[in-house]
Coordinates of C-alpha atoms in Angstrom, one line a residue:
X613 CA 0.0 0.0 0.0
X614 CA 1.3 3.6 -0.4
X615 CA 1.2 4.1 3.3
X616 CA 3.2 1.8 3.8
X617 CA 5.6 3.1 1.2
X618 CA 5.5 6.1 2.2
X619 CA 6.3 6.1 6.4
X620 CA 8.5 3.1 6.2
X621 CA 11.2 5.8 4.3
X622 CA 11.0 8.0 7.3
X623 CA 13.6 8.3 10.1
X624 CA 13.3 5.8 12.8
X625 CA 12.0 8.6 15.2
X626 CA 9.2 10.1 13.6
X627 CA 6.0 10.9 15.3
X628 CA 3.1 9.6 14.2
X629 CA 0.4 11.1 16.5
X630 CA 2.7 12.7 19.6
X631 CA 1.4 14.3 22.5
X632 CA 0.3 17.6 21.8
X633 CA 2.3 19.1 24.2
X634 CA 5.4 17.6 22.6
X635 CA 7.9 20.6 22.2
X636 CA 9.7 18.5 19.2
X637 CA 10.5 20.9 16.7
X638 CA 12.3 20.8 13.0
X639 CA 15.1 22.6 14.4
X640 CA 15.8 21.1 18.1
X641 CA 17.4 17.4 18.8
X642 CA 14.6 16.9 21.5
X643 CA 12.5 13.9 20.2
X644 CA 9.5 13.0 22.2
X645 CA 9.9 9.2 23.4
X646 CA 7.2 6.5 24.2
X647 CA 6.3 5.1 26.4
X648 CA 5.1 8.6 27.2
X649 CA 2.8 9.0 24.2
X650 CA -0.4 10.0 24.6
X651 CA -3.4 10.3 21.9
X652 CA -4.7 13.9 21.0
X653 CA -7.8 14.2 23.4
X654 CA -9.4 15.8 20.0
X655 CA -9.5 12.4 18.5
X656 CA -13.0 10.3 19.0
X657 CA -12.6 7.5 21.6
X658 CA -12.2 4.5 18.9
X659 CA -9.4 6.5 17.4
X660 CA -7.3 6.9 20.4
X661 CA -7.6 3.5 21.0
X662 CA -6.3 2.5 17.5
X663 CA -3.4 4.7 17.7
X664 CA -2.4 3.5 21.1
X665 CA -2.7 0.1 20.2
X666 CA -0.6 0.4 17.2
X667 CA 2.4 2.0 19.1
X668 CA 2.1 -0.6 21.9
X669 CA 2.8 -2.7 18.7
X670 CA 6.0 -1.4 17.3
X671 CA 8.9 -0.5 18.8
X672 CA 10.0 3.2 18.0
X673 CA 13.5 2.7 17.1
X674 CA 12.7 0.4 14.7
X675 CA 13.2 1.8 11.6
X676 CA 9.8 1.9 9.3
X677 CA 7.6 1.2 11.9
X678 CA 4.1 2.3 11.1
X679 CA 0.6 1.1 11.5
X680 CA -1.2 -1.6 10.0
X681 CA -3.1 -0.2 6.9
X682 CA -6.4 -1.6 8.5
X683 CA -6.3 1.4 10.8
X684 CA -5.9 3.6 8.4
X685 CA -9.9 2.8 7.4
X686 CA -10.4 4.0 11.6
X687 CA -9.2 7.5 10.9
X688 CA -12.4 10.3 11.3
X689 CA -12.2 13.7 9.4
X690 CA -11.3 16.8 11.7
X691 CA -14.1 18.3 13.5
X692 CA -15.1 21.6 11.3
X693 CA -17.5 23.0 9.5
X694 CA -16.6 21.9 5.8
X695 CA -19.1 24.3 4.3
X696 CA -17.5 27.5 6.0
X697 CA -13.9 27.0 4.5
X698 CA -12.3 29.4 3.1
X699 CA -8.7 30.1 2.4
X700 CA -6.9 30.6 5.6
X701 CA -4.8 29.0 7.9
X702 CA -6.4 26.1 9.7
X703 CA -3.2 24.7 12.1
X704 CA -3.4 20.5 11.2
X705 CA -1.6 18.1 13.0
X706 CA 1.9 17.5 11.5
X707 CA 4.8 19.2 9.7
X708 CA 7.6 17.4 7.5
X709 CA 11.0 19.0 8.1
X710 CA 14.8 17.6 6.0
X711 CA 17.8 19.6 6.5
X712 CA 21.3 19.6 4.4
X713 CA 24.3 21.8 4.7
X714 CA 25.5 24.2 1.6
X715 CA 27.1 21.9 -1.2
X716 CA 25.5 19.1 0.4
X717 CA 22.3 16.8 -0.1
X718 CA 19.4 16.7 2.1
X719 CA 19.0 13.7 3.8
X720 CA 15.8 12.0 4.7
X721 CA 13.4 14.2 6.8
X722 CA 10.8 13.5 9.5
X723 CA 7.3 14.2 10.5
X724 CA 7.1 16.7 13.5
X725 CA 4.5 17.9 15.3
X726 CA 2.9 21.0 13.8
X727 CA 4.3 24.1 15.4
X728 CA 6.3 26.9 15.8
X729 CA 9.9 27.2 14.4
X730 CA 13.1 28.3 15.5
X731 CA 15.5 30.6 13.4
X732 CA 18.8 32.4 14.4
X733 CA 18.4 36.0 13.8
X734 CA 20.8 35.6 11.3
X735 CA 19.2 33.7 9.0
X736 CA 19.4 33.8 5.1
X737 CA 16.0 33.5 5.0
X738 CA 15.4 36.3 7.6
X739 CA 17.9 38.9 6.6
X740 CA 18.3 38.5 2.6
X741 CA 15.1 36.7 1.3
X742 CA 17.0 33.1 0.5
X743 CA 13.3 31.4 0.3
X744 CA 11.0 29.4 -2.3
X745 CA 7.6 27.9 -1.9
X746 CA 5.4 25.9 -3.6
X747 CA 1.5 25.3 -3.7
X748 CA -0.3 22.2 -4.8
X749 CA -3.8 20.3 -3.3
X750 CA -4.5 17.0 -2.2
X751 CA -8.7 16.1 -3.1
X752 CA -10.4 12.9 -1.3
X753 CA -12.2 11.2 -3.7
X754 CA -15.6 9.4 -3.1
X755 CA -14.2 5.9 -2.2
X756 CA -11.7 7.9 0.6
X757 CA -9.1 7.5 -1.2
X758 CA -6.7 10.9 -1.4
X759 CA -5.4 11.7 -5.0
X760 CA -2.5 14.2 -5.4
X761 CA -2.4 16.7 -8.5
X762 CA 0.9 16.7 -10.4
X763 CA 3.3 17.1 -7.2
X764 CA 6.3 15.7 -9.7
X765 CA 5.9 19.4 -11.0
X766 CA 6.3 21.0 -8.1
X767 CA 9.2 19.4 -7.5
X768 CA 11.1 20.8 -10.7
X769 CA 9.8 24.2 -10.4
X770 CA 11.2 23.9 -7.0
X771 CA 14.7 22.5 -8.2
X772 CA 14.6 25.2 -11.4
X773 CA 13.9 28.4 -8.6
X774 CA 16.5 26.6 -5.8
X775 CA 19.6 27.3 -8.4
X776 CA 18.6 30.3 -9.6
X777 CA 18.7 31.4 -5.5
X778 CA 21.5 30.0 -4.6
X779 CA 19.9 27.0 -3.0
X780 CA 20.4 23.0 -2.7
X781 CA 16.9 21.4 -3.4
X782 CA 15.5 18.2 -2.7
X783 CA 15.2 15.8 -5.4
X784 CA 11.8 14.6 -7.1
X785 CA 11.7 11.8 -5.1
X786 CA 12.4 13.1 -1.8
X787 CA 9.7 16.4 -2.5
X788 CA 7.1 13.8 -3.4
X789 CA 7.6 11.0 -1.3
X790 CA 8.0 14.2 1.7
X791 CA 4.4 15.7 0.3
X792 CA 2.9 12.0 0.7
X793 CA 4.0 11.3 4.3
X794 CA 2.9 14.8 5.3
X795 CA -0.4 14.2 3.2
X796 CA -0.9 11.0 4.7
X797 CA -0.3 12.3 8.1
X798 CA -3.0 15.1 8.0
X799 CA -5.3 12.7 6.1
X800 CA -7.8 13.6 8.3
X801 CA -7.6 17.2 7.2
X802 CA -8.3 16.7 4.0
X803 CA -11.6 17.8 3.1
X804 CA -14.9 15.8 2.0
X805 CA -15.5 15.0 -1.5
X806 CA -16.6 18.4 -3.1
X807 CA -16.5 21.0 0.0
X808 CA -12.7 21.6 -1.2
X809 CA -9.1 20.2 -0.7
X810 CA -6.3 20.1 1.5
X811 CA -3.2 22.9 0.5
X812 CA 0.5 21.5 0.6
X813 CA 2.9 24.8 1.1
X814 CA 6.6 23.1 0.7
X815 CA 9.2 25.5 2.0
X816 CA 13.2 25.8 1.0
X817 CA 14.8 28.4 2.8
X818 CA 18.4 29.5 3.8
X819 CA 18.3 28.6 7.7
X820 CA 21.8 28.5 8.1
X821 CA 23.2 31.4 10.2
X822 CA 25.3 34.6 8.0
X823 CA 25.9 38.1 8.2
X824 CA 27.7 39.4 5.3
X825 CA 25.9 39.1 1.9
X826 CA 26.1 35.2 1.1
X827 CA 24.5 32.3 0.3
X828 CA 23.4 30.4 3.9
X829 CA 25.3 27.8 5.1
X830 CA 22.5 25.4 5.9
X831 CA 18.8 24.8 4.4
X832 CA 15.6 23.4 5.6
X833 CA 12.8 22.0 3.5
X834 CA 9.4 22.2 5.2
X835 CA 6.2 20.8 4.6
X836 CA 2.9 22.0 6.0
X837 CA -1.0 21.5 5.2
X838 CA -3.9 23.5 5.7
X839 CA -7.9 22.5 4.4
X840 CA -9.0 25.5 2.3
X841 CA -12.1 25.9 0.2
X842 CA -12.3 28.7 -2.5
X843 CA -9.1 31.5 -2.6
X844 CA -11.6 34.4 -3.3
X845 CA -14.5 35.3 -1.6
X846 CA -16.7 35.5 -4.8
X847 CA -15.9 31.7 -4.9
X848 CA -16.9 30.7 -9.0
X849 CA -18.6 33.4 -9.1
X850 CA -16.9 36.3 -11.2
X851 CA -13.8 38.4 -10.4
X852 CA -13.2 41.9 -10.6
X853 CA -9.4 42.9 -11.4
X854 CA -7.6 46.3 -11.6
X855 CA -4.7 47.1 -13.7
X856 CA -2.0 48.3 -12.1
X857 CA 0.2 50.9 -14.4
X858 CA 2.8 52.2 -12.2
X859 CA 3.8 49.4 -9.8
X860 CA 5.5 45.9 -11.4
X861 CA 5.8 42.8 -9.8
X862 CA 8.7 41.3 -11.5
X863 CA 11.6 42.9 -14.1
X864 CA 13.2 41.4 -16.6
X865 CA 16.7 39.7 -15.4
X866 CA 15.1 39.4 -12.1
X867 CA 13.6 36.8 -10.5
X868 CA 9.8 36.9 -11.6
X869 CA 10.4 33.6 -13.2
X870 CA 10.8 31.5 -9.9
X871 CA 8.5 31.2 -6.8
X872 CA 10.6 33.2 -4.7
X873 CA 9.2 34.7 -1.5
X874 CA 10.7 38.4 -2.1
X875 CA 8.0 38.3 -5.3
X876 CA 5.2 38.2 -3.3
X877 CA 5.7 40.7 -1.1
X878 CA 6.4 43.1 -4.0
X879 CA 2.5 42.9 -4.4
X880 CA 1.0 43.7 -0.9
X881 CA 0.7 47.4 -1.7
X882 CA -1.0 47.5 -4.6
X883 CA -3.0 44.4 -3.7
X884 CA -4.2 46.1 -0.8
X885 CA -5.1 49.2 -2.1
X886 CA -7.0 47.2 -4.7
X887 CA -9.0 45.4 -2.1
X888 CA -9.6 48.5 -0.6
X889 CA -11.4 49.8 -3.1
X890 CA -13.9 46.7 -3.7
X891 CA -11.5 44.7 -6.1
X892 CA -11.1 41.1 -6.2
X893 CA -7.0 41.2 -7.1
X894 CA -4.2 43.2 -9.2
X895 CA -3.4 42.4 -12.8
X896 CA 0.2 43.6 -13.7
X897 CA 1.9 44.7 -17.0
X898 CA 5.1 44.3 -18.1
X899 CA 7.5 46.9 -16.6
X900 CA 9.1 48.0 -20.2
X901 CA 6.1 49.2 -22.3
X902 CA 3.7 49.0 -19.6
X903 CA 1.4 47.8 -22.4
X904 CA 2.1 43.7 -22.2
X905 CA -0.3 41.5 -19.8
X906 CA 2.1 39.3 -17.2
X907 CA -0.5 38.3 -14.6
X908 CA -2.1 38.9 -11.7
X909 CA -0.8 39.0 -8.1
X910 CA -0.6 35.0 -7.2
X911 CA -2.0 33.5 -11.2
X912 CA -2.2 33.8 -14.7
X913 CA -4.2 35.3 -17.0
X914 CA -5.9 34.0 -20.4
X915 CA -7.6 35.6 -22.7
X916 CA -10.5 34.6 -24.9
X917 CA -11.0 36.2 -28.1
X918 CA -13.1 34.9 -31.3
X919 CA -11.7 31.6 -32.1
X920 CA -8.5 32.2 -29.9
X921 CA -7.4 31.7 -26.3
X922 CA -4.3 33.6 -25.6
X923 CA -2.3 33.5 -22.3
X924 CA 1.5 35.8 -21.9
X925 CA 4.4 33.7 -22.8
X926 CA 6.7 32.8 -20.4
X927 CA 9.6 34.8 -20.8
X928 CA 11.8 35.3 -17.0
X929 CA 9.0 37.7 -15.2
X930 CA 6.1 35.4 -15.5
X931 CA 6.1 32.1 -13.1
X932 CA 5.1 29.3 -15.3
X933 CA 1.9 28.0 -13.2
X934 CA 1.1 24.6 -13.0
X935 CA -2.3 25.0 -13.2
X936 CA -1.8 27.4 -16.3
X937 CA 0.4 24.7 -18.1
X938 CA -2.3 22.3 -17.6
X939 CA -5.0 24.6 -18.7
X940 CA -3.0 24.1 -22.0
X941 CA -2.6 20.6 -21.8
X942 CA -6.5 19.9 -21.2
X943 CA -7.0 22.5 -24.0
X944 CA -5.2 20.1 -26.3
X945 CA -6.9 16.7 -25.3
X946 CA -10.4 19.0 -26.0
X947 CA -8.8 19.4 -29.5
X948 CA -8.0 23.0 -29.3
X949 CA -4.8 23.3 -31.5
X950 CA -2.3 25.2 -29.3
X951 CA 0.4 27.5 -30.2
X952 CA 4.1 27.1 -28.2
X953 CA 5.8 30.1 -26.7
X954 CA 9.6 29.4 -27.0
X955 CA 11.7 32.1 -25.5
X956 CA 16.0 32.1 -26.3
X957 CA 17.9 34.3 -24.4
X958 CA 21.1 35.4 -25.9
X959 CA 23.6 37.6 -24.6
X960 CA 26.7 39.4 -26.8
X961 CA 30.3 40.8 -25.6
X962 CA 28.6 44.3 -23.7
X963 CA 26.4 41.8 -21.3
X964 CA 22.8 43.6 -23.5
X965 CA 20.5 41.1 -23.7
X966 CA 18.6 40.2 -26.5
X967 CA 15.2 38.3 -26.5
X968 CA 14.0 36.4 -29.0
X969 CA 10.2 35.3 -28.7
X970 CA 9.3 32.6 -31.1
X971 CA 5.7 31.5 -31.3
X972 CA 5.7 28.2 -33.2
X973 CA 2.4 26.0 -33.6
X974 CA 3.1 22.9 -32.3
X975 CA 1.3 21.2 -35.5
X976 CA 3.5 23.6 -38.0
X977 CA 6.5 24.4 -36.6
X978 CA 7.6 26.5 -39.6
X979 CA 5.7 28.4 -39.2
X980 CA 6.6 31.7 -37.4
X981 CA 3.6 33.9 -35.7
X982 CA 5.7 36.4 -34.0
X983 CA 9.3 37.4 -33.7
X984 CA 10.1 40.4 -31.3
X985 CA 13.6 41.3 -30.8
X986 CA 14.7 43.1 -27.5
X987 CA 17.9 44.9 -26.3
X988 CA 18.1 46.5 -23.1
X989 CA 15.3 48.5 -22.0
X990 CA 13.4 48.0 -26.0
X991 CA 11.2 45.6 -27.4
X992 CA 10.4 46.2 -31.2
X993 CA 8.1 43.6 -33.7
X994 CA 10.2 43.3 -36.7
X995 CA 7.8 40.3 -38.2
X996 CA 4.6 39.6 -37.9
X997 CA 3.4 36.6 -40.2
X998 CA 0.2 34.9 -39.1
X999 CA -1.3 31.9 -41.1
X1000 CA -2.1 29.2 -39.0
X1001 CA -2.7 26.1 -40.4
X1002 CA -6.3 24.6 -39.0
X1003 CA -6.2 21.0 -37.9
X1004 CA -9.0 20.5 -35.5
X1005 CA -12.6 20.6 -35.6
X1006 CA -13.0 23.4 -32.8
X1007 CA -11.1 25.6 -34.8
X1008 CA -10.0 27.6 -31.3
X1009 CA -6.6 28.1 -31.3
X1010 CA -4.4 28.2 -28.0
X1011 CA -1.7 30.8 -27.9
X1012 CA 1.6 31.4 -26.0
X1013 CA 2.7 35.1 -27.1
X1014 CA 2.7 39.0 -26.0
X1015 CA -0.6 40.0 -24.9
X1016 CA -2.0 43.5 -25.3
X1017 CA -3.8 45.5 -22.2
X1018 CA -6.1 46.8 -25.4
X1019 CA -6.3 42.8 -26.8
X1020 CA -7.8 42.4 -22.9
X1021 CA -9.9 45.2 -22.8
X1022 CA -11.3 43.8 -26.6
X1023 CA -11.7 40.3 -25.2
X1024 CA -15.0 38.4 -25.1
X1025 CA -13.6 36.2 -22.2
X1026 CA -10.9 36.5 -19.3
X1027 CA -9.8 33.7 -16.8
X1028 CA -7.4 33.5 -14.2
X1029 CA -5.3 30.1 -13.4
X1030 CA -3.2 28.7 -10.2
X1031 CA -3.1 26.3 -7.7
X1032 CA -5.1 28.4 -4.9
X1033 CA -7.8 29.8 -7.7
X1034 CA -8.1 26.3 -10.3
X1035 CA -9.8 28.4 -12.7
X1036 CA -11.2 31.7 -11.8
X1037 CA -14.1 33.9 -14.3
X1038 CA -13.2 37.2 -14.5
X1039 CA -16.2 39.3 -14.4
X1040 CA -14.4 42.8 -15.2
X1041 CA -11.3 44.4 -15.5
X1042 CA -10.6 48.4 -15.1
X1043 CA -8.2 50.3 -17.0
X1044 CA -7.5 54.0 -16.0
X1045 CA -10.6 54.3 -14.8
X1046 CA -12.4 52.4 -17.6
X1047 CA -14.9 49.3 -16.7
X1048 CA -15.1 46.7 -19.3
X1049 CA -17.1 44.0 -18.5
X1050 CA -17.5 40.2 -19.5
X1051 CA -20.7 39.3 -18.0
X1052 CA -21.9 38.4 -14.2
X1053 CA -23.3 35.0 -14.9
X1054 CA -20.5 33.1 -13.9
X1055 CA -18.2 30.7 -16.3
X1056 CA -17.9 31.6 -20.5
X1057 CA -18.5 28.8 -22.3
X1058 CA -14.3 28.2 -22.8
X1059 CA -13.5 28.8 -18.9
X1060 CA -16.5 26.5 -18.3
X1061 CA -15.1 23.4 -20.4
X1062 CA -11.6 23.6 -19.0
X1063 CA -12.9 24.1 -15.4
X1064 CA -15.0 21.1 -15.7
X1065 CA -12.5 18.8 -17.5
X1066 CA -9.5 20.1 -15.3
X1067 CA -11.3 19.9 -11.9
X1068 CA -12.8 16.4 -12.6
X1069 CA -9.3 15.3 -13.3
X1070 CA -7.8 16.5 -9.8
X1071 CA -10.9 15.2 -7.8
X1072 CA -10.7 11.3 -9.9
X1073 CA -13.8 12.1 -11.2
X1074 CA -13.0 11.0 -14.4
X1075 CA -10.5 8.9 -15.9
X1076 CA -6.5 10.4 -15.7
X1077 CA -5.3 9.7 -19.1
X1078 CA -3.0 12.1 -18.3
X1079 CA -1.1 10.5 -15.5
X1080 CA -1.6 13.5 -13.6
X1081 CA -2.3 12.2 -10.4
X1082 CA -1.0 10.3 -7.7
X1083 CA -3.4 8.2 -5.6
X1084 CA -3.2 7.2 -1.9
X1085 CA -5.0 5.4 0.2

């Protein structure tokens, strides 16, 4: 069984259900010992007894000791009201923590109890923003079963922002066999079929001690849970966005490209003042022109136009969403044909930078929709040959390219992507004081087709011919 796959990996001294006043901790030696274990009185009477039974039954030096997968079938969701979640922090029961020294690899980790942390003031994290995160969901499906959405992902966007920062990673394997432990740990966290999911945040930060301007000498990769139900509070219902014009998120050579902590922050203020004034979020524009859609405070953005879907190519100050690269992926198995983004970055003897963006249809590749050449500060079309070739009977094309603010404001549909939001209707956007609307009723009819298909994939609702998921049980 996967549970059984999954704990036997861990460190001999992992807790499995601790007293709750265990002061164990991912960066203190202290390990809680039985025979001193006690159940959490929160857990129903039957369930206590399960648990205590089990660790009269193993020995907790032994490495790989676990319980029996029968008593996984005992284990009761979490007393809370379902219907009222939203997304904020609900504290769960356990944390996964895996240390490893600069130049080093991490070694295997251990589930702690859910808690606070300790850092030296010094920290990389603390003092120069050496941090990455990730975001993906766990969904319960119908027979109890828990299915993961594409955590192999995760993983390499983790590994692709950790040496860009300066940072060791964990390996595929260890991210996703740490997410199932941590998963299966919380499993009774994880929401009911259909009242929402339960949020993985993996952490890689520079814990390690330094003063002077340098990479830490020591990382820790953390894993912690939390249910959540829909990120905004219109739920499916549409979203209103505002278009920021003088602040930017991310610029180009920096590090909008990665899922650095430093990026979020950037987007507080004008997030909050947006909020303040009755909008759902923030979309930004590129900090050059300030004319080119790059996406919106924590997702992307597509946008729907005639018989074409368009979504801002990845080029260094967008972060390539998961979600969003699924989006395309479903878009193709509906036989949408979809056009690839393909960005080359070259750079000459004087350190300018050139960009090439290359828009090639993944069913012609020769031919070329767009070629924009940049150096510097400048970005300048110098072709612009369109003549797609149609292959499917939708005739809707997907596109990876530079998107307009006026190509948005002209758009007949608008849709948001990520991991928190799935897919998100956007119900309005505003321009220097202009309103455009798309419509209060909810979904268009493209959102509405890669919502359903996409969601019903994540929650096994339908068959993964994808290979998307990861199942546990």
């Amino acid at each position: 069984m996967e549970r059984s796959a999954v704990f036997g990996g861990l460190q001999p001294n992992y807790l499995l259900y601790p007293s709750r006043n265990s002061s164990s901790l991912p960066f203190s030696d202290h390990r809680t010992r039985l025979p001193n274990f006690s159940p959490p009185p929160s857990l129903s009477l039957k369930l206590q007894k399960q648990v205590s039974s089990c660790f009269k039954a193993v020995s907790p030096f032994k490495r790989g000791a676990a319980c029996s997968d029968t008593h996984s079938d005992t284990f009761e969701l979490a007393d809370i009201d379902w219907d009222g979640l939203g997304f904020a922090y609900v504290p769960t029961d356990y944390m996964y923590s895996m240390k490893c020294t600069k130049g080093g690899n991490f070694s295997k980790g251990e589930l702690q109890r859910y808690g606070n942390i300790e850092l030296n003031p010094s920290a990389g994290v603390l003092n120069y923003g050496q941090g990455l995160f990730e975001g993906l969901k766990a969904y319960r499906k119908e027979d109890g079963n828990l299915l993961l959405f594409r955590p192999e992902e995760n993983a390499m966007r983790m590994i692709m922002g950790a040496e860009r920062m300066c940072m060791p990673s964990p390996t595929i394997d260890q991210f996703v066999d740490a997410v199932k432990a941590t998963v299966l740990a919380n499993k009774r966290w994880v929401p009911p079929p259909g009242k929402g999911s339960l949020y993985i945040r993996p952490l890689l930060m520079g814990s390690g001690a330094v003063l002077g301007l340098a990479p830490a000498p020591e990382y820790t990769f953390l894993i912690y849970v939390s249910p959540v139900g829909n990120y905004f509070k219109e739920g499916v219902a549409p979203i209103h966005l505002i278009v920021e014009h003088e602040l930017h998120r991310a610029t180009p050579g920096g590090t909008g490209g990665v899922k650095t902590i430093g990026n979020y922050a950037a987007v507080l203020k004008a997030q909050s003042a947006a909020k303040a004034r009755g909008f759902s979020d923030v979309l930004y524009l590129d900090c050059v022109h300030k004319k080119y859609l790059e996406e919106v405070s924590s997702c992307n953005i597509f946008v729907v136009k005639g018989n074409s879907i368009s979504t801002p190519a990845i080029k260094g100050t967008i972060l390539p969403g998961i979600t969003r690269k699924s989006i395309i992926d479903v878009a193709r198995s509906q036989g949408f044909q979809v056009l690839l983004g393909i960005s080359l970055i070259i750079f000459d003897s004087m350190n300018d930078c050139a960009t090439i963006l290359l828009s090639l249809t993944s069913f012609r590749p020769k031919h070329v929709l767009h070629v924009a050449i940049g150096i510097n500060s400048g970005v300048h079309f110098v072709d612009k040959s369109y003549q797609p070739c149609m292959t499917t009977d939708k005739h809707v094309l997907v596109e990876e390219r530079l998107v307009t603010v006026d190509e948005l404001l002209d758009a007949d549909e608008v849709f948001c992507t990520g991991t928190a939001v799935v897919v998100s209707p956007v119900g309005s956007i505003t321009y220097k004081g202009k309103r455009v609307s798309y419509g209060e009723e909810g979904f268009g009819a493209v959102s509405q087709q890669l919502y359903s298909v996409l969601t019903k994939l994540q929650m096994g609702l339908i068959e993964d011919k994808m290979n998307w998921t990861v199942e546990l049980s």
